PDB file of C-alpha atoms in Angstrom:
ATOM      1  CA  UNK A  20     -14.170  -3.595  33.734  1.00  0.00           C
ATOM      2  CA  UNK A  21     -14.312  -4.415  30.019  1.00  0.00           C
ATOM      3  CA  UNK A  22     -10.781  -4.896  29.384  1.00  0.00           C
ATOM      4  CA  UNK A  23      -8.365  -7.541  28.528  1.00  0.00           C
ATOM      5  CA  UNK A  24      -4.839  -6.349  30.442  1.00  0.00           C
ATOM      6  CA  UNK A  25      -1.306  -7.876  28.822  1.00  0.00           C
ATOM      7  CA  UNK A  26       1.988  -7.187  30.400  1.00  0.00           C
ATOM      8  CA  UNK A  27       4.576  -6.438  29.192  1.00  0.00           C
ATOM      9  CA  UNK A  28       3.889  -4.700  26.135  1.00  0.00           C
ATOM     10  CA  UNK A  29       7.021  -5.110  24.749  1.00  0.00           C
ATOM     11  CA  UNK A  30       9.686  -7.898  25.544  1.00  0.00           C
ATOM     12  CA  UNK A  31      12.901  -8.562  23.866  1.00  0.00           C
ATOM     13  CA  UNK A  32      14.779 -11.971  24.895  1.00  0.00           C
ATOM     14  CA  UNK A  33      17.264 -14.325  24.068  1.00  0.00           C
ATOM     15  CA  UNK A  34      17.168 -17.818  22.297  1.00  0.00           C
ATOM     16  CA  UNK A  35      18.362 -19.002  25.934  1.00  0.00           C
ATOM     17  CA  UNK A  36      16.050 -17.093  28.287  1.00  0.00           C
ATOM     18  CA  UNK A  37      13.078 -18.205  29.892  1.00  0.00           C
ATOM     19  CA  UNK A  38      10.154 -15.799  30.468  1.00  0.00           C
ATOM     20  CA  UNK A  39       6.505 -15.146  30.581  1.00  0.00           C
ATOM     21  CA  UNK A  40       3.301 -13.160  29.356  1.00  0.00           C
ATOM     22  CA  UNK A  41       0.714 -12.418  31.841  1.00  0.00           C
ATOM     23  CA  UNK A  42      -2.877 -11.743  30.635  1.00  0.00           C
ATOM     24  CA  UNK A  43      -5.470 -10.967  32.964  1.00  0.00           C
ATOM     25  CA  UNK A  44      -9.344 -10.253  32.744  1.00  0.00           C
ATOM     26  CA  UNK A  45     -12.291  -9.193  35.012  1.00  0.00           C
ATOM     27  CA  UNK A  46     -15.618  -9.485  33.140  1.00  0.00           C
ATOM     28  CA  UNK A  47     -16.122 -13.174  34.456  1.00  0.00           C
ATOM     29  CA  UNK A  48     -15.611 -14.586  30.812  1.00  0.00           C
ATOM     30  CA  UNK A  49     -14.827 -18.593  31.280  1.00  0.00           C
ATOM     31  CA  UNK A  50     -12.835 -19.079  28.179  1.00  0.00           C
ATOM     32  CA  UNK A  51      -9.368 -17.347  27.432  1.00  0.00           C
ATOM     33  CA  UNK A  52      -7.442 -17.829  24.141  1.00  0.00           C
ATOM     34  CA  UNK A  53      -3.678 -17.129  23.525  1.00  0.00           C
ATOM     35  CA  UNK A  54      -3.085 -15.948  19.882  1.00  0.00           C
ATOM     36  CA  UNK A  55       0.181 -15.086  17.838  1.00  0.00           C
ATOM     37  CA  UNK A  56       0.361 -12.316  14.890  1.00  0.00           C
ATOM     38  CA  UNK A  57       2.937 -11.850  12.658  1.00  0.00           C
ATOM     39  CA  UNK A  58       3.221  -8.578  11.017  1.00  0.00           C
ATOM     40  CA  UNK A  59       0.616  -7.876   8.062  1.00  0.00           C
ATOM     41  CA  UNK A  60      -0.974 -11.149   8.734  1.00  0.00           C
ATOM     42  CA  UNK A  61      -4.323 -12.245  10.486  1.00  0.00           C
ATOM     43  CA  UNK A  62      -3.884 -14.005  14.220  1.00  0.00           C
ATOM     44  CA  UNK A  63      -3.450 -17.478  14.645  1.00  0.00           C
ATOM     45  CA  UNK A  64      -4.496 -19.337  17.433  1.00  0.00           C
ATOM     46  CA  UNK A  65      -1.999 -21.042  19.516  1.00  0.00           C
ATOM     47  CA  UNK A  66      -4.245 -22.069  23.150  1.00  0.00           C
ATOM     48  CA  UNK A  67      -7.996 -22.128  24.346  1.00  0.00           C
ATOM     49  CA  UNK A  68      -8.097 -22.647  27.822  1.00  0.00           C
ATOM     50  CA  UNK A  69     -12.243 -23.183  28.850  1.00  0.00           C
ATOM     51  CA  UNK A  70     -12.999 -23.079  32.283  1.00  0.00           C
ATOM     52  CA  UNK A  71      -9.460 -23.325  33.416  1.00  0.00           C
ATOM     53  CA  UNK A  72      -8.611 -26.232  31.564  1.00  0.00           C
ATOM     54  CA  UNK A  73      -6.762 -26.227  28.490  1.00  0.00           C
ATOM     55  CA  UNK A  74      -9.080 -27.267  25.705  1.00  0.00           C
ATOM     56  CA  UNK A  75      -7.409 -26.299  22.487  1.00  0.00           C
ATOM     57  CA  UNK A  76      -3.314 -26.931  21.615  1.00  0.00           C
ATOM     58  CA  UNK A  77      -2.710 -25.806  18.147  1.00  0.00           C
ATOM     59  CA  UNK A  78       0.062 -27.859  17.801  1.00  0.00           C
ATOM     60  CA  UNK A  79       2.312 -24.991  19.485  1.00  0.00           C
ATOM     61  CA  UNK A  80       6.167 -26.258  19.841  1.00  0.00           C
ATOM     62  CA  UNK A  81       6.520 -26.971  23.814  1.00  0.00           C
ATOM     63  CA  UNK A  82       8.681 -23.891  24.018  1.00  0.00           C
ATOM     64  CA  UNK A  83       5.563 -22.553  24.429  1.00  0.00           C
ATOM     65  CA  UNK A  84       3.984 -23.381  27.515  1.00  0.00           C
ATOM     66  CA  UNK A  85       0.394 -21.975  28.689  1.00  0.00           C
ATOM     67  CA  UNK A  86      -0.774 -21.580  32.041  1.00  0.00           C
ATOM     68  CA  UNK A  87      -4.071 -20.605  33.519  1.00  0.00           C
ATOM     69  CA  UNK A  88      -4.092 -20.357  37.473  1.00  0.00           C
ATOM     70  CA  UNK A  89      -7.871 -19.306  37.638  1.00  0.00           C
ATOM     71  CA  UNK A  90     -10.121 -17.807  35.739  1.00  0.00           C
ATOM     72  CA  UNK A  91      -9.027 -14.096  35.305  1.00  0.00           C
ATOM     73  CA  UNK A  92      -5.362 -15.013  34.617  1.00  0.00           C
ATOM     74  CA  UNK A  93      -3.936 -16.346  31.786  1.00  0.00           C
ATOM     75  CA  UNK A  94       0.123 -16.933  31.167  1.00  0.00           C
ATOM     76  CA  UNK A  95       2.520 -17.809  28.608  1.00  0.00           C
ATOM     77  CA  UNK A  96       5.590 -19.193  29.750  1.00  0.00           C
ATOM     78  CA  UNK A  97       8.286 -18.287  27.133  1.00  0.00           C
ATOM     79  CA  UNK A  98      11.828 -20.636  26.764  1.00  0.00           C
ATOM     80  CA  UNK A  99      14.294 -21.438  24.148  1.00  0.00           C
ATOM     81  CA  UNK A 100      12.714 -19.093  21.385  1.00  0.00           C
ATOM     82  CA  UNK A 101      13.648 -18.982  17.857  1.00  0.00           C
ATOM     83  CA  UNK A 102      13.850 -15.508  16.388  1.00  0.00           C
ATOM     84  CA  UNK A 103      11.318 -16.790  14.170  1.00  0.00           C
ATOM     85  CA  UNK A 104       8.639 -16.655  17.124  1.00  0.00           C
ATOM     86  CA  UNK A 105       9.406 -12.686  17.214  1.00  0.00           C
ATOM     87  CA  UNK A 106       5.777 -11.378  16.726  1.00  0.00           C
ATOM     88  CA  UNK A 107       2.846  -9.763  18.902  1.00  0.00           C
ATOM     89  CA  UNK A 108       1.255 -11.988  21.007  1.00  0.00           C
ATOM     90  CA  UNK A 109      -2.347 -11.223  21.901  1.00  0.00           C
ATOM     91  CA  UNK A 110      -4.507 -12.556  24.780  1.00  0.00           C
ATOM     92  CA  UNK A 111      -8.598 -13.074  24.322  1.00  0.00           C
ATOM     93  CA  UNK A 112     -11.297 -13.770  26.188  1.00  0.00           C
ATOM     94  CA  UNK A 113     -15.237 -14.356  26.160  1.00  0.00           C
ATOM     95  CA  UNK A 114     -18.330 -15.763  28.092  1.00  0.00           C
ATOM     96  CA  UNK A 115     -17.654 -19.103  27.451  1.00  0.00           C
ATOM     97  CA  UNK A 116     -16.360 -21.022  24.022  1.00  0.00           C
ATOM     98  CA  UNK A 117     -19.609 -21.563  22.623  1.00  0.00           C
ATOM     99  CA  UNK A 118     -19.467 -19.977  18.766  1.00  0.00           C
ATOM    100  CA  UNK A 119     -23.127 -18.284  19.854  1.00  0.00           C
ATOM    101  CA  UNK A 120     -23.830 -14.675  18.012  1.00  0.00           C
ATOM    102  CA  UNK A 121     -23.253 -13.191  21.669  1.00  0.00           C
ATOM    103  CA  UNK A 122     -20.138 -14.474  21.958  1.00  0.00           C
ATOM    104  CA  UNK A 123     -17.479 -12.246  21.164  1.00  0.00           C
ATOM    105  CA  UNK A 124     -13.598 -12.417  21.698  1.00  0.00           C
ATOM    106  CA  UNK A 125     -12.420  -9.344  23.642  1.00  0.00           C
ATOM    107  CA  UNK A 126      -8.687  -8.805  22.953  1.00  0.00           C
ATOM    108  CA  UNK A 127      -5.960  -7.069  24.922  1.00  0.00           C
ATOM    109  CA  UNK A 128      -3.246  -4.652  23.765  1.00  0.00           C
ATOM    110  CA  UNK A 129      -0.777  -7.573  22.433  1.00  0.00           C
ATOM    111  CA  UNK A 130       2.692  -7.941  23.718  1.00  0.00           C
ATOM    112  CA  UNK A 131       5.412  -7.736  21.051  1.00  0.00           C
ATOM    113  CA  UNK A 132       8.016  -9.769  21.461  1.00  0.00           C
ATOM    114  CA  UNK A 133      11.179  -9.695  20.144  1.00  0.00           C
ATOM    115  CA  UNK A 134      13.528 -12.945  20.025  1.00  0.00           C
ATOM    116  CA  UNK A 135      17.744 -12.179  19.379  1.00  0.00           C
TER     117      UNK A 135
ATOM    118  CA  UNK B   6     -11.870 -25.874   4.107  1.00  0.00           C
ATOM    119  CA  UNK B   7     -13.165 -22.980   5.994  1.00  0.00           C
ATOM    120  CA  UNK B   8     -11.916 -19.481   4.278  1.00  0.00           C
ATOM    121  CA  UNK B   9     -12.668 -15.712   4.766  1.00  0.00           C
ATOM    122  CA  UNK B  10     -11.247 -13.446   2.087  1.00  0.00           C
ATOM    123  CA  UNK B  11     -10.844  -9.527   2.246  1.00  0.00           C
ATOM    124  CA  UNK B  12     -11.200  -7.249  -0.107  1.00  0.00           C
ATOM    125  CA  UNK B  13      -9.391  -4.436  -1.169  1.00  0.00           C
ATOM    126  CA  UNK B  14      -6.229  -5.888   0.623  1.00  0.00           C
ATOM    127  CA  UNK B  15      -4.953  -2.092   1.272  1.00  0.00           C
ATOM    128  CA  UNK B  16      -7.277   1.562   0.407  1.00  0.00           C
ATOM    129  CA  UNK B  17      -6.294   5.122   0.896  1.00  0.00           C
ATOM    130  CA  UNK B  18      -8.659   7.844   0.625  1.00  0.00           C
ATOM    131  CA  UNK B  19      -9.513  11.402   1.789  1.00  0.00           C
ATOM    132  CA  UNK B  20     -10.294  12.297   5.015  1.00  0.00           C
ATOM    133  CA  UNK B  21     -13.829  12.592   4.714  1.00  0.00           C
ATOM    134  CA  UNK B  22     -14.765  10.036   2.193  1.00  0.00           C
ATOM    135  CA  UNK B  23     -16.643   7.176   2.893  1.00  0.00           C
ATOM    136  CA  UNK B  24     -15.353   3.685   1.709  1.00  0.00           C
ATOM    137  CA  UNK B  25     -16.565   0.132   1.611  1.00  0.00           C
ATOM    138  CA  UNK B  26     -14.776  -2.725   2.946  1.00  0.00           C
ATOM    139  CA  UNK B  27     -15.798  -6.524   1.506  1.00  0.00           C
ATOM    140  CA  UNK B  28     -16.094 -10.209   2.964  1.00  0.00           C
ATOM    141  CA  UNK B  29     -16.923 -13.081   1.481  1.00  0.00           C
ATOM    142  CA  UNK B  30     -16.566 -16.244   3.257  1.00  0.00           C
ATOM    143  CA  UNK B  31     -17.168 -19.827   2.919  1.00  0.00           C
ATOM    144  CA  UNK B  32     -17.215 -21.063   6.479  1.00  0.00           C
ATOM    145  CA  UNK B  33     -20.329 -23.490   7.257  1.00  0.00           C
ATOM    146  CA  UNK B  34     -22.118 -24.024   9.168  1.00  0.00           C
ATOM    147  CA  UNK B  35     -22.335 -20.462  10.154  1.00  0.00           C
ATOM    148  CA  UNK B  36     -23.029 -18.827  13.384  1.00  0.00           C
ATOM    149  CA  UNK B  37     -22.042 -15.074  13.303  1.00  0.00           C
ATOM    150  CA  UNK B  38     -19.764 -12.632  11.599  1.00  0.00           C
ATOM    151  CA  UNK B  39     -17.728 -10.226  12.909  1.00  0.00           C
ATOM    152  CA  UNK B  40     -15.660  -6.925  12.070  1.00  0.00           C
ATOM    153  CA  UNK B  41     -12.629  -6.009  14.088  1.00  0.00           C
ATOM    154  CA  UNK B  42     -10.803  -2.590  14.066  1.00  0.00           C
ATOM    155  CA  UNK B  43      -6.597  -3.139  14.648  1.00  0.00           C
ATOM    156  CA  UNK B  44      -4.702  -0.338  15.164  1.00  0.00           C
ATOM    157  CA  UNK B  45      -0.811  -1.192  14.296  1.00  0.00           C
ATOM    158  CA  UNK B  46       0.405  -2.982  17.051  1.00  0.00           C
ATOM    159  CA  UNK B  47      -2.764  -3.614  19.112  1.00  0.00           C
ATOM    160  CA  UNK B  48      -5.324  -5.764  19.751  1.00  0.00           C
ATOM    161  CA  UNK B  49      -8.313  -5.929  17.555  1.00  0.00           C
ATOM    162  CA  UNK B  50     -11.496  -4.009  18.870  1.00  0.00           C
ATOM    163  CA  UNK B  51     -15.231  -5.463  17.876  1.00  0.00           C
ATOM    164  CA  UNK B  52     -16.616  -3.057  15.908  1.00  0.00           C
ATOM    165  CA  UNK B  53     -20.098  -5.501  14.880  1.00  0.00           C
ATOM    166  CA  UNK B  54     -21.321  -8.525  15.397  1.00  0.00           C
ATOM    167  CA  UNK B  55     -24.239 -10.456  13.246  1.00  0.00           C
ATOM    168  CA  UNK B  56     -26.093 -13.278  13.807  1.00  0.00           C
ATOM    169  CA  UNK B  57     -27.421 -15.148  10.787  1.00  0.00           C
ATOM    170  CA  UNK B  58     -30.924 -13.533  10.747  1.00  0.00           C
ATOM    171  CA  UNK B  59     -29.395 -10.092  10.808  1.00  0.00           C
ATOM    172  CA  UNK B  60     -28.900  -8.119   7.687  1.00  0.00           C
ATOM    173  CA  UNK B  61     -27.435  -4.881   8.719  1.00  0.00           C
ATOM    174  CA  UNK B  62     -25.703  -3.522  11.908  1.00  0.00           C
ATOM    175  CA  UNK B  63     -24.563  -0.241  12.701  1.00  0.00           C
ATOM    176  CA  UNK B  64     -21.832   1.126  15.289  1.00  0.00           C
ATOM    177  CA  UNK B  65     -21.516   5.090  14.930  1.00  0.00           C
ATOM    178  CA  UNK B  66     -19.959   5.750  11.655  1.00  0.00           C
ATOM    179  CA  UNK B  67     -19.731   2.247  10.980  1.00  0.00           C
ATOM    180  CA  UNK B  68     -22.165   0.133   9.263  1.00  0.00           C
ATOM    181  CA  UNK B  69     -22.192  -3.440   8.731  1.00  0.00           C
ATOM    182  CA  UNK B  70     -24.536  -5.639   5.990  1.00  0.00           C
ATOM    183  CA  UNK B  71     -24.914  -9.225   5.878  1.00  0.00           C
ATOM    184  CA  UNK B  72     -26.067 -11.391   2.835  1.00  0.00           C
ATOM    185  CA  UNK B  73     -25.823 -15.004   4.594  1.00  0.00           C
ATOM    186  CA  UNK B  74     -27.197 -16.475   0.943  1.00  0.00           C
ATOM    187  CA  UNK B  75     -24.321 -15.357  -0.191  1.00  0.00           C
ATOM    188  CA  UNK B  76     -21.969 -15.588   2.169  1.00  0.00           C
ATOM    189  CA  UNK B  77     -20.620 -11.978   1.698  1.00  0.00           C
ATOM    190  CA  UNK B  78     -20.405  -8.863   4.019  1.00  0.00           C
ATOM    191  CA  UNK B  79     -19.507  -5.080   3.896  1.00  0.00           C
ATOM    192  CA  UNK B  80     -18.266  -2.708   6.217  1.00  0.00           C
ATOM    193  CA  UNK B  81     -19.150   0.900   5.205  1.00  0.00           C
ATOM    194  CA  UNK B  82     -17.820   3.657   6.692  1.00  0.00           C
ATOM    195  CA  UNK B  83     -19.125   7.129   6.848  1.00  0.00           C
ATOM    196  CA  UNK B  84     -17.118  10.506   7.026  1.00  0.00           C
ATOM    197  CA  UNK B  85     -13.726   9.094   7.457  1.00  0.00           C
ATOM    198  CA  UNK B  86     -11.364  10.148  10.165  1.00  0.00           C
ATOM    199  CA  UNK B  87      -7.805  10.399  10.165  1.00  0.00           C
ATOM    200  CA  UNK B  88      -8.346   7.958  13.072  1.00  0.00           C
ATOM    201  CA  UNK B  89      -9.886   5.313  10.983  1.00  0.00           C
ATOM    202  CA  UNK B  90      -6.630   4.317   9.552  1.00  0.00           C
ATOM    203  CA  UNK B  91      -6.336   0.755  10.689  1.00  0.00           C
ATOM    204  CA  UNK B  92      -6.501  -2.850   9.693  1.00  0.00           C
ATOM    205  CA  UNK B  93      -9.867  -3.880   9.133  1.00  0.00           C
ATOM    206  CA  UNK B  94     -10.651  -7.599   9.695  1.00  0.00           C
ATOM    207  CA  UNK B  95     -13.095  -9.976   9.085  1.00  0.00           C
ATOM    208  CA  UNK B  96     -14.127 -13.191  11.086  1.00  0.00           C
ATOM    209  CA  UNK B  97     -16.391 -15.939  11.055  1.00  0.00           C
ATOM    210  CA  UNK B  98     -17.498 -18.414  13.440  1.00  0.00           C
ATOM    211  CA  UNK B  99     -19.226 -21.695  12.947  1.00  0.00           C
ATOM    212  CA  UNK B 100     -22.105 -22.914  14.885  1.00  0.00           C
ATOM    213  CA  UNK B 101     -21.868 -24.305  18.269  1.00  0.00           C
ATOM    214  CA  UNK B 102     -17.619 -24.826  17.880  1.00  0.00           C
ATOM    215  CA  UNK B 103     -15.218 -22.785  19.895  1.00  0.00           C
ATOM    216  CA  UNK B 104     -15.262 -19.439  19.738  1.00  0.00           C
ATOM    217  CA  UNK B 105     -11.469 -19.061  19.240  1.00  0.00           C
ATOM    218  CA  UNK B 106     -11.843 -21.837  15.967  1.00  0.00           C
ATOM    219  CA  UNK B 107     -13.043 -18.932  13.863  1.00  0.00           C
ATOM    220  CA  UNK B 108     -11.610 -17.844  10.279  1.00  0.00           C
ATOM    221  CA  UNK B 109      -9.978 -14.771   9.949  1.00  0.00           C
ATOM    222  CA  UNK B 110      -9.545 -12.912   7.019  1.00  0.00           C
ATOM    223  CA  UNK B 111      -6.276 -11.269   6.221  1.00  0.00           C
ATOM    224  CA  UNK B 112      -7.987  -7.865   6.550  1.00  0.00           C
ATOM    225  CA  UNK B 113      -8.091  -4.805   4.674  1.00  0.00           C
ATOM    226  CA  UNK B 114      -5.274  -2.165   5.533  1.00  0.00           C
ATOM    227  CA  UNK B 115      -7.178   1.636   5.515  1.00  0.00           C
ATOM    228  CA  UNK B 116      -5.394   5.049   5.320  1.00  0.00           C
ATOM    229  CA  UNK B 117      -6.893   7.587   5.717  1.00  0.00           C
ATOM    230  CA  UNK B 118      -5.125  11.011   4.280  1.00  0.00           C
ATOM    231  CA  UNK B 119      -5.821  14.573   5.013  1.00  0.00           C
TER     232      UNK B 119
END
């Protein structure tokens, strides 16, 4: 299994619900990453979680809150959005967070996310 | 201050066709460079990866050169498809730092016409 799996794909939500992207992976890579995109623009990193512990916080608003439970799973638990966080939301992985040449990021499908 | 820039920003041309995507960075230290394929809303897809000892790299119909004395990169492609229309997207990682604390460029948007 080489994939990175995100669910949902799409999610639209109000500025007062609370809910949550799931990412999940099976190649036995240590590090996971949560990144946002806005349209026409390059991703940005929000979270590095290495070996289950957070490692990275790119100074993400606390509305965002990341979760790893072990090492396949990743989550991002969603609450009190801004339309302005509308964008997709995409999920990486890799061996571990060293920036070695074998070390790539493997990225899942994204979840858009829409904020009313 | 760590930068990757893209160029052309956007190219259409023939199915067919070959084109030439560039990258020039300034990130140091320097540990690899890689091209990602993004199709509209999905992920990006590794297309290469290069160390900085390699000088070219190729994946199918896609061809990757490095110059690290430079700092620049191109992505040739060969034959385009109509599926090669995608964002193209360059990104460069620093030595022994977190793989997610690489630069992205702002990529180069491809159409390919019939």
């Amino acid at each position: 299994d080489t994939e990175v799996t995100q669910t949902p794909k799409h999610l639209v939500m109000g500025m007062t619900n609370k809910k949550s992207l799931k990412c999940e992976q099976h190649m036995g890579h240590r590090a996971m990453y949560w990144y946002k995109q806005k349209a026409k623009k390059p991703p940005e990193l929000m979270f590095v979680y290495s070996y289950e512990k957070l490692s990275i916080n790119e100074s993400v608003p606390s509305r965002f809150s990341p979760e790893c439970p072990n090492s396949s799973l990743l989550n991002l638990h969603l609450h009190a959005l801004q339309p302005e966080d509308s964008a997709l939301y995409l999920c990486a992985s890799s061996q571990d967070t060293s920036g070695s040449g074998a070390n790539v990021l493997t990225f899942g499908a994204g979840s858009r996310l829409t904020v009313l | 201050k760590n930068q990757v820039e893209q160029s052309p920003q956007s190219l259409i041309i023939l199915e067919g066709k070959n084109c030439t995507l560039q990258c020039n960075y300034t990130v140091s230290p320097f540990s690899n460079l890689r091209w990602y394929k993004q199709d509209t809303g999905r992920g990006p897809v590794s297309l290469t990866i290069m160390t900085f000892s390699e000088n070219t790299k190729s994946n199918g119909r896609y061809t990757a050169t490095l110059d690290a004395d430079t700092k620049q990169s191109s992505l040739h492609i060969t034959a385009s498809q109509l599926s090669d229309s995608a964002s193209y997207i360059c990104v460069v990682s620093p030595d022994y730092t977190n793989a997610g604390k690489s630069t992205f460029g702002d990529g180069t948007t491809l159409t390919v016409k019939p």
